[in-house]
Coordinates of C-alpha atoms in Angstrom, one line a residue:
M1 CA -0.8 12.7 -29.4
H2 CA -0.3 11.1 -32.8
P3 CA -3.7 10.1 -34.4
L4 CA -2.7 6.5 -34.8
F5 CA -2.5 6.2 -30.9
E6 CA -6.0 7.6 -30.2
P7 CA -7.9 4.3 -30.5
Y8 CA -5.5 2.7 -28.2
R9 CA -5.5 5.3 -25.4
P10 CA -8.2 3.7 -23.4
Q11 CA -6.3 0.3 -23.4
L12 CA -3.0 2.2 -22.5
D13 CA -4.7 4.0 -19.5
A14 CA -6.0 0.6 -18.3
H15 CA -2.5 -0.9 -18.2
P16 CA -1.4 -1.5 -14.7
W17 CA 1.9 0.4 -15.0
F18 CA 0.9 3.2 -17.4
G19 CA -2.4 3.8 -15.9
A20 CA -0.9 4.3 -12.4
L21 CA 1.4 7.1 -13.7
P22 CA 0.5 10.8 -12.9
A23 CA -1.8 12.2 -15.6
E24 CA 0.7 14.7 -16.8
L25 CA 3.4 12.0 -17.3
R26 CA 1.1 9.8 -19.2
D27 CA 0.2 12.8 -21.5
A28 CA 3.8 13.8 -21.9
L29 CA 4.8 10.2 -23.0
A30 CA 1.9 10.0 -25.4
A31 CA 2.8 13.5 -26.8
T32 CA 6.4 12.8 -27.4
A33 CA 5.9 9.3 -28.8
V34 CA 6.0 8.4 -32.5
P35 CA 4.5 5.5 -34.3
R36 CA 6.7 2.6 -35.5
R37 CA 5.4 -0.1 -37.8
L38 CA 7.0 -3.4 -38.2
A39 CA 6.3 -6.3 -40.7
A40 CA 6.4 -9.9 -39.4
G41 CA 10.0 -10.9 -39.0
Q42 CA 11.4 -7.4 -39.0
V43 CA 14.0 -6.6 -36.4
L44 CA 13.3 -3.6 -34.1
F45 CA 16.8 -3.9 -32.5
R46 CA 19.6 -6.4 -31.9
R47 CA 21.7 -7.1 -28.9
G48 CA 24.5 -4.6 -28.9
D49 CA 22.5 -1.9 -30.6
A50 CA 22.7 1.6 -29.1
P51 CA 19.8 2.7 -26.8
C52 CA 16.9 4.1 -28.8
G53 CA 14.1 4.7 -26.2
L54 CA 11.1 3.2 -24.7
Y55 CA 8.4 1.2 -26.6
A56 CA 4.8 0.0 -26.1
V57 CA 3.2 -2.7 -28.3
L58 CA -0.1 -1.5 -29.5
S59 CA -0.9 -4.3 -31.8
G60 CA 0.9 -7.5 -33.0
A61 CA 3.6 -9.1 -30.9
L62 CA 7.5 -9.2 -30.7
S63 CA 9.9 -11.9 -29.4
V64 CA 12.6 -10.6 -27.1
G65 CA 15.5 -13.0 -26.7
A66 CA 18.7 -14.1 -28.3
V67 CA 19.9 -16.8 -30.7
D68 CA 23.4 -18.4 -30.5
A69 CA 25.8 -19.3 -33.4
S70 CA 24.1 -22.8 -33.7
G71 CA 20.6 -21.2 -34.1
K72 CA 19.4 -22.2 -30.7
E73 CA 16.9 -19.6 -29.3
A74 CA 16.7 -18.3 -25.7
L75 CA 13.3 -16.6 -25.6
L76 CA 13.1 -14.2 -22.7
T77 CA 9.5 -13.0 -23.3
V78 CA 6.9 -12.3 -26.0
A79 CA 5.8 -8.7 -25.9
E80 CA 2.1 -8.5 -26.7
P81 CA -0.2 -5.5 -26.8
M82 CA 0.2 -2.9 -24.0
T83 CA 3.5 -4.3 -23.0
W84 CA 6.1 -1.6 -22.3
F85 CA 9.9 -2.5 -22.8
G86 CA 13.3 -0.9 -23.5
E87 CA 13.7 1.0 -20.2
I88 CA 17.0 -0.8 -19.0
A89 CA 19.2 1.1 -21.5
L90 CA 17.7 4.3 -20.3
F91 CA 19.3 3.8 -17.0
D92 CA 22.8 2.6 -17.9
E93 CA 23.0 3.9 -21.5
L94 CA 24.6 0.7 -22.4
P95 CA 23.8 -1.3 -25.6
R96 CA 20.7 -3.5 -25.9
T97 CA 20.8 -6.7 -24.1
H98 CA 18.6 -8.8 -26.3
D99 CA 17.0 -9.0 -29.9
A100 CA 13.5 -7.7 -30.5
I101 CA 11.8 -9.1 -33.6
A102 CA 8.3 -8.8 -34.8
L103 CA 6.4 -12.2 -34.7
E104 CA 3.6 -10.6 -36.8
D105 CA 2.8 -7.3 -38.2
A106 CA 3.0 -4.8 -35.3
L107 CA 2.4 -1.2 -34.4
L108 CA 4.5 0.3 -31.6
M109 CA 4.4 3.5 -29.6
H110 CA 8.0 4.8 -29.5
V111 CA 9.2 7.4 -27.1
P112 CA 12.7 8.3 -28.4
Q113 CA 15.6 8.3 -26.1
A114 CA 16.5 12.0 -26.4
A115 CA 12.8 13.1 -25.8
L116 CA 12.5 10.8 -22.8
Q117 CA 15.9 12.0 -21.3
Q118 CA 14.8 15.5 -21.7
L119 CA 11.5 14.9 -20.0
L120 CA 13.3 13.2 -17.0
D121 CA 15.9 15.9 -16.9
E122 CA 13.0 18.5 -16.6
T123 CA 11.1 16.5 -14.0
P124 CA 13.6 14.2 -12.1
R125 CA 10.8 12.7 -9.9
Y126 CA 9.5 10.9 -13.0
W127 CA 12.6 8.6 -12.8
R128 CA 10.9 6.7 -10.0
Y129 CA 8.1 5.6 -12.3
L130 CA 10.6 4.2 -14.9
A131 CA 12.5 2.5 -12.1
L132 CA 9.2 0.9 -10.9
L133 CA 8.8 -0.6 -14.4
M134 CA 12.2 -2.0 -14.3
A135 CA 11.9 -3.3 -10.8
Q136 CA 8.8 -5.2 -11.6
K137 CA 10.6 -6.9 -14.5
L138 CA 13.6 -7.7 -12.2
R139 CA 11.3 -9.3 -9.7
M140 CA 9.9 -11.5 -12.5
S141 CA 13.4 -12.4 -13.6
F142 CA 14.4 -13.5 -10.1
M143 CA 11.3 -15.7 -10.0
N144 CA 12.1 -17.2 -13.4
V145 CA 15.7 -18.0 -12.3
E146 CA 14.3 -19.7 -9.2
A147 CA 11.9 -21.7 -11.3
L148 CA 14.6 -22.8 -13.6
T149 CA 16.8 -24.0 -10.8
L150 CA 14.4 -25.5 -8.4
M151 CA 11.1 -26.5 -10.2
P152 CA 10.5 -29.8 -12.2
A153 CA 9.6 -29.3 -15.8
A154 CA 5.8 -29.7 -15.4
Q155 CA 5.7 -27.2 -12.5
R156 CA 7.9 -24.8 -14.3
L157 CA 5.7 -24.7 -17.4
A158 CA 2.6 -24.3 -15.4
A159 CA 4.2 -21.4 -13.4
R160 CA 5.3 -19.6 -16.6
L161 CA 1.8 -19.9 -18.1
L162 CA 0.3 -18.6 -14.9
M163 CA 2.8 -15.7 -15.0
I164 CA 1.8 -14.7 -18.5
A165 CA -1.9 -15.1 -17.8
E166 CA -1.6 -12.9 -14.8
G167 CA 0.2 -10.1 -16.7
Y168 CA 3.8 -10.7 -15.4
G169 CA 2.9 -9.4 -12.0
G170 CA 1.4 -6.2 -13.2
I171 CA 3.6 -5.1 -16.1
S172 CA 1.4 -6.4 -18.8
T173 CA -2.3 -7.0 -19.4
R174 CA -4.0 -10.1 -18.0
H175 CA -5.5 -12.5 -20.6
R176 CA -6.7 -16.1 -20.8
R177 CA -5.6 -16.7 -24.4
I178 CA -1.8 -16.8 -24.8
R179 CA -0.4 -16.3 -28.3
L180 CA 2.6 -18.5 -28.0
S181 CA 3.7 -21.7 -29.9
Q182 CA 4.7 -24.7 -28.1
E183 CA 8.2 -24.4 -29.6
R184 CA 8.5 -20.8 -28.2
L185 CA 7.2 -21.8 -24.9
G186 CA 9.8 -24.5 -24.7
A187 CA 12.5 -21.9 -25.6
M188 CA 11.4 -19.8 -22.7
L189 CA 11.9 -22.7 -20.3
S190 CA 14.9 -24.5 -21.7
L191 CA 12.6 -27.4 -22.7
S192 CA 12.5 -29.2 -26.1
R193 CA 9.3 -28.7 -28.2
Q194 CA 8.5 -32.4 -27.7
T195 CA 8.7 -32.0 -23.9
A196 CA 6.6 -28.8 -23.9
N197 CA 4.0 -30.5 -26.1
Q198 CA 3.8 -33.5 -23.8
L199 CA 3.4 -31.3 -20.7
L200 CA 0.8 -29.1 -22.4
K201 CA -1.2 -32.2 -23.5
E202 CA -1.2 -33.4 -19.9
L203 CA -2.6 -30.1 -18.8
A204 CA -5.2 -30.2 -21.5
A205 CA -6.3 -33.7 -20.5
R206 CA -6.9 -32.4 -17.0
G207 CA -9.1 -29.5 -18.4
V208 CA -6.6 -26.9 -17.3
V209 CA -5.8 -25.6 -20.7
R210 CA -7.1 -25.8 -24.3
L211 CA -4.6 -26.0 -27.1
H212 CA -5.1 -24.1 -30.5
V213 CA -2.8 -23.4 -33.4
G214 CA -0.2 -20.9 -32.1
E215 CA -2.3 -20.3 -28.9
I216 CA -2.8 -21.7 -25.5
E217 CA -6.1 -21.0 -23.8
I218 CA -6.3 -21.0 -20.0
V219 CA -9.5 -22.8 -19.0
D220 CA -9.1 -23.3 -15.3
L221 CA -6.9 -20.7 -13.7
N222 CA -7.1 -22.1 -10.2
A223 CA -6.1 -25.5 -11.4
L224 CA -3.2 -23.9 -13.2
R225 CA -2.2 -22.1 -10.0
A226 CA -2.3 -25.4 -8.2
A227 CA -0.1 -27.1 -10.9
S228 CA 2.4 -24.3 -10.6
G229 CA 2.7 -24.7 -6.8
A230 CA 1.7 -21.1 -6.3
A231 CA -0.8 -22.1 -3.6
H232 CA 1.8 -23.9 -1.6
R233 CA 4.3 -21.0 -1.9
A234 CA 1.6 -18.7 -0.7
E235 CA 0.9 -20.9 2.3
D236 CA 4.6 -21.1 3.1
D237 CA 4.8 -17.3 2.9
L238 CA 1.8 -16.9 5.3
A239 CA 3.4 -19.4 7.6
G240 CA 6.6 -17.6 7.6
A241 CA 4.9 -14.3 8.3
G242 CA 3.0 -16.1 11.2
D243 CA 6.2 -17.4 12.7
A244 CA 7.7 -13.9 12.5
R245 CA 4.7 -12.4 14.3
S246 CA 4.9 -15.1 16.9
D247 CA 8.6 -14.3 17.4
G248 CA 7.8 -10.7 17.7
D249 CA 4.9 -11.4 20.2
A250 CA 7.3 -13.6 22.3
H251 CA 9.9 -10.8 22.4
G252 CA 7.3 -8.3 23.1
A253 CA 5.9 -10.3 26.0
G254 CA 9.5 -10.8 27.4
D255 CA 10.2 -7.2 27.2
A256 CA 7.0 -6.3 28.9
S257 CA 7.7 -8.8 31.8
R258 CA 11.2 -7.4 32.3
A259 CA 9.8 -3.9 32.3
H260 CA 7.1 -4.9 34.9
A261 CA 9.8 -6.5 37.1
T262 CA 12.0 -3.4 36.9
R263 CA 9.1 -1.2 37.9
R264 CA 8.4 -3.4 41.0
R265 CA 12.0 -3.4 42.1
S266 CA 12.1 0.5 41.8

């Protein structure tokens, strides 16, 4: 393992995805990785670039998104420390889908495409773990699409803050201080900066968040969860599961009655 990575190894091992990998795979990824430093504003890759491997952010942060011809930004996510990304192109070997640009000076752990491919060729069962990383992100993407389609702006903003605070469902580290400007948060949610600012101020007035320059601090996670509608969705899921069990019990009771009647006739 490169000496630059050694101070970050405990944080890497505590990461929900990386820490759950077999020890030999964790060691192999760390051994084949090389350091990559980026200055603020430096481009790691652009949409359409050839696949170049897997990355983990060790320090700093990167924006992952796209900008159209008019300069309007569509921000997919902000990759903060211990975030892994770049695995999609490993599966389809197609060009990069988005731009990745350093928001501040950053240190990355880079597992080159060729080295990663060789590792997977030698031990095919490792593919499952890379697929798990991609599946977790796909699940989050589905949730974001649903939010954009169905949720009002205030609920959508609260849901995205909750998702970031809770580590994107296990693919990133949980944290209460989110390094994200109001403008970039708006870009994530297809909201103007003014709308994002107004909604954040409303949450701050209720004691849910505290606003800092370039940061949003989560003060009351339960209140944020309520504002996002997560509690109601969980109740609906439980109700649906209960209905399914009731239907199963009814079918089971009916089957048992029919079986008992058959035994009596015979």
